[in-house]
C-alpha positions as protocol buffer text, in pm:
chain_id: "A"
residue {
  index: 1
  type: UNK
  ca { x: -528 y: 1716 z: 717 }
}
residue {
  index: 2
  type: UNK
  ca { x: -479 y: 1349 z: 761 }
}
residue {
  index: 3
  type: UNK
  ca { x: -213 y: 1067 z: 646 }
}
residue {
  index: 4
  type: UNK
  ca { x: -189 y: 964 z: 313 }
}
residue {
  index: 5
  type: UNK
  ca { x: -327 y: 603 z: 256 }
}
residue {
  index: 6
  type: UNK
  ca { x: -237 y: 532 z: -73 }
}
residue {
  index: 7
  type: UNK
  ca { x: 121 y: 593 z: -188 }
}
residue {
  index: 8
  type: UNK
  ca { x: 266 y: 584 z: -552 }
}
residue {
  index: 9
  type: UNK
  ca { x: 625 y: 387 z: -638 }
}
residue {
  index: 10
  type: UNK
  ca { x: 873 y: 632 z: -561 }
}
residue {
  index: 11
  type: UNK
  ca { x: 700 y: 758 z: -247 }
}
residue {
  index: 12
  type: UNK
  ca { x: 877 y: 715 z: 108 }
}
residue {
  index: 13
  type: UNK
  ca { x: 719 y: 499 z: 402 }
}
residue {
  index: 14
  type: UNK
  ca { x: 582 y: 700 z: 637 }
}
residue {
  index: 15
  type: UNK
  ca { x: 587 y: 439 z: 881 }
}
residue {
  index: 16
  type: UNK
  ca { x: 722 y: 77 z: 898 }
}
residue {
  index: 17
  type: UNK
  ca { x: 484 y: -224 z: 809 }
}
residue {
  index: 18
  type: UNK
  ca { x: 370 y: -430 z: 542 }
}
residue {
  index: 19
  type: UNK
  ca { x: 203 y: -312 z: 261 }
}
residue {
  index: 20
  type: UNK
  ca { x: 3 y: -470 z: -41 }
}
residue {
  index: 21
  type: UNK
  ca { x: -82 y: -311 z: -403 }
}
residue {
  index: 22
  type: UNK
  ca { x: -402 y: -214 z: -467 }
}
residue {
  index: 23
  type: UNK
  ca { x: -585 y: -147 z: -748 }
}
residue {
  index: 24
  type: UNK
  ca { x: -705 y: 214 z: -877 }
}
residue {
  index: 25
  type: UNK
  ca { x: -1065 y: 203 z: -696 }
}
residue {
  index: 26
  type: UNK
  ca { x: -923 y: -28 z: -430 }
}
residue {
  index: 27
  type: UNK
  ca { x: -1237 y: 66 z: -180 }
}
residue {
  index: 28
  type: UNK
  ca { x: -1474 y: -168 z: -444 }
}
residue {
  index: 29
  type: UNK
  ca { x: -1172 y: -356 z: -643 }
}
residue {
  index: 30
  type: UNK
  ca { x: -993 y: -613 z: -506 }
}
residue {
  index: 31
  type: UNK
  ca { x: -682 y: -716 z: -665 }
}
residue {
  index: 32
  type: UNK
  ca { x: -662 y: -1127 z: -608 }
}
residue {
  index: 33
  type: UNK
  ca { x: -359 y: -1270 z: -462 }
}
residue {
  index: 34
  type: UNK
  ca { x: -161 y: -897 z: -438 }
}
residue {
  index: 35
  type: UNK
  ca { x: 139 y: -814 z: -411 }
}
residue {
  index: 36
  type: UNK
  ca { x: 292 y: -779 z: -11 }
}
residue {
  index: 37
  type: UNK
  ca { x: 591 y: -595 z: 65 }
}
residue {
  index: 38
  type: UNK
  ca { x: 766 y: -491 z: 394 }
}
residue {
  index: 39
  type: UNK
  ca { x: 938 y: -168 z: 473 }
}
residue {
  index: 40
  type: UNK
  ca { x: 1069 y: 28 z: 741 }
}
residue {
  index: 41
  type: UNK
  ca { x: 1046 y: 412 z: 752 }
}
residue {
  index: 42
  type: UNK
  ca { x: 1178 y: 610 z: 478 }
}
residue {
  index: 43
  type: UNK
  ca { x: 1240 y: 333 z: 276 }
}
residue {
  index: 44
  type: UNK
  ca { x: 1101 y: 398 z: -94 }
}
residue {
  index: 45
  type: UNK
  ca { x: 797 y: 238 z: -259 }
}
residue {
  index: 46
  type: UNK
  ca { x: 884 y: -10 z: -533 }
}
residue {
  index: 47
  type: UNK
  ca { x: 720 y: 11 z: -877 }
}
residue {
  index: 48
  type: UNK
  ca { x: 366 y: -184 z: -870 }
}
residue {
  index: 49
  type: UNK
  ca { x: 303 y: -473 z: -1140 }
}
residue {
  index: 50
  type: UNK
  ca { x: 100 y: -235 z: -1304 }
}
residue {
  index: 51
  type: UNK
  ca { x: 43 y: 164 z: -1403 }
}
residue {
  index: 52
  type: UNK
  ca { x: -303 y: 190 z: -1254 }
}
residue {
  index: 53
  type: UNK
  ca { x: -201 y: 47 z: -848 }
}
residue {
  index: 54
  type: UNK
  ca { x: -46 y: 164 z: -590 }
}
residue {
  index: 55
  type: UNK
  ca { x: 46 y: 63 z: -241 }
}
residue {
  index: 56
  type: UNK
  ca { x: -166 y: 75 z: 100 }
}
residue {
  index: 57
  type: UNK
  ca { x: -67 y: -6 z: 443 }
}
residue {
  index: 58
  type: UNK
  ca { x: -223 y: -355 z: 541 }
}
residue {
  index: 59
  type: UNK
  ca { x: -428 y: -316 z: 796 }
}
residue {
  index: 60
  type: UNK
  ca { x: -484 y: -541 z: 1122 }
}
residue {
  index: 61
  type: UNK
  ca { x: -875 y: -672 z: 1212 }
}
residue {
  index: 62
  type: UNK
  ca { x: -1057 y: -515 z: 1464 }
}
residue {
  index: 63
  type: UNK
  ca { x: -1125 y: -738 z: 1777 }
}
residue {
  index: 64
  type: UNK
  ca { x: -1423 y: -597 z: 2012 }
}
């Protein structure tokens, strides 16, 4: 079973980083200008600025 990718407010950081809110269907909706927040592990999720998000590690471009 893998990582979770998508955590809810409340939830703990698995690992430190930044991460944005994104919405519900976040693989086809993108949520313009979101939210960014940093955390380090452990640290809990804030709430989102609304019911339907929730938070995803940013993630850093592939270079080949």
């Amino acid at each position: 079973m893998g990582e979770k990718t998508e955590f809810e407010p409340g939830d703990k950081a698995p690992n430190p980083g930044v991460y944005m809110e994104v919405g519900e269907a976040s693989f086809h909706t993108e949520i313009q200008d979101p939210k960014m927040i940093t955390l380090e592990r452990g640290e809990t999720f804030p709430k989102t600025t609304n019911k339907d998000r929730k938070w995803k590690k940013q993630t850093k471009a592939k270079v080949h």
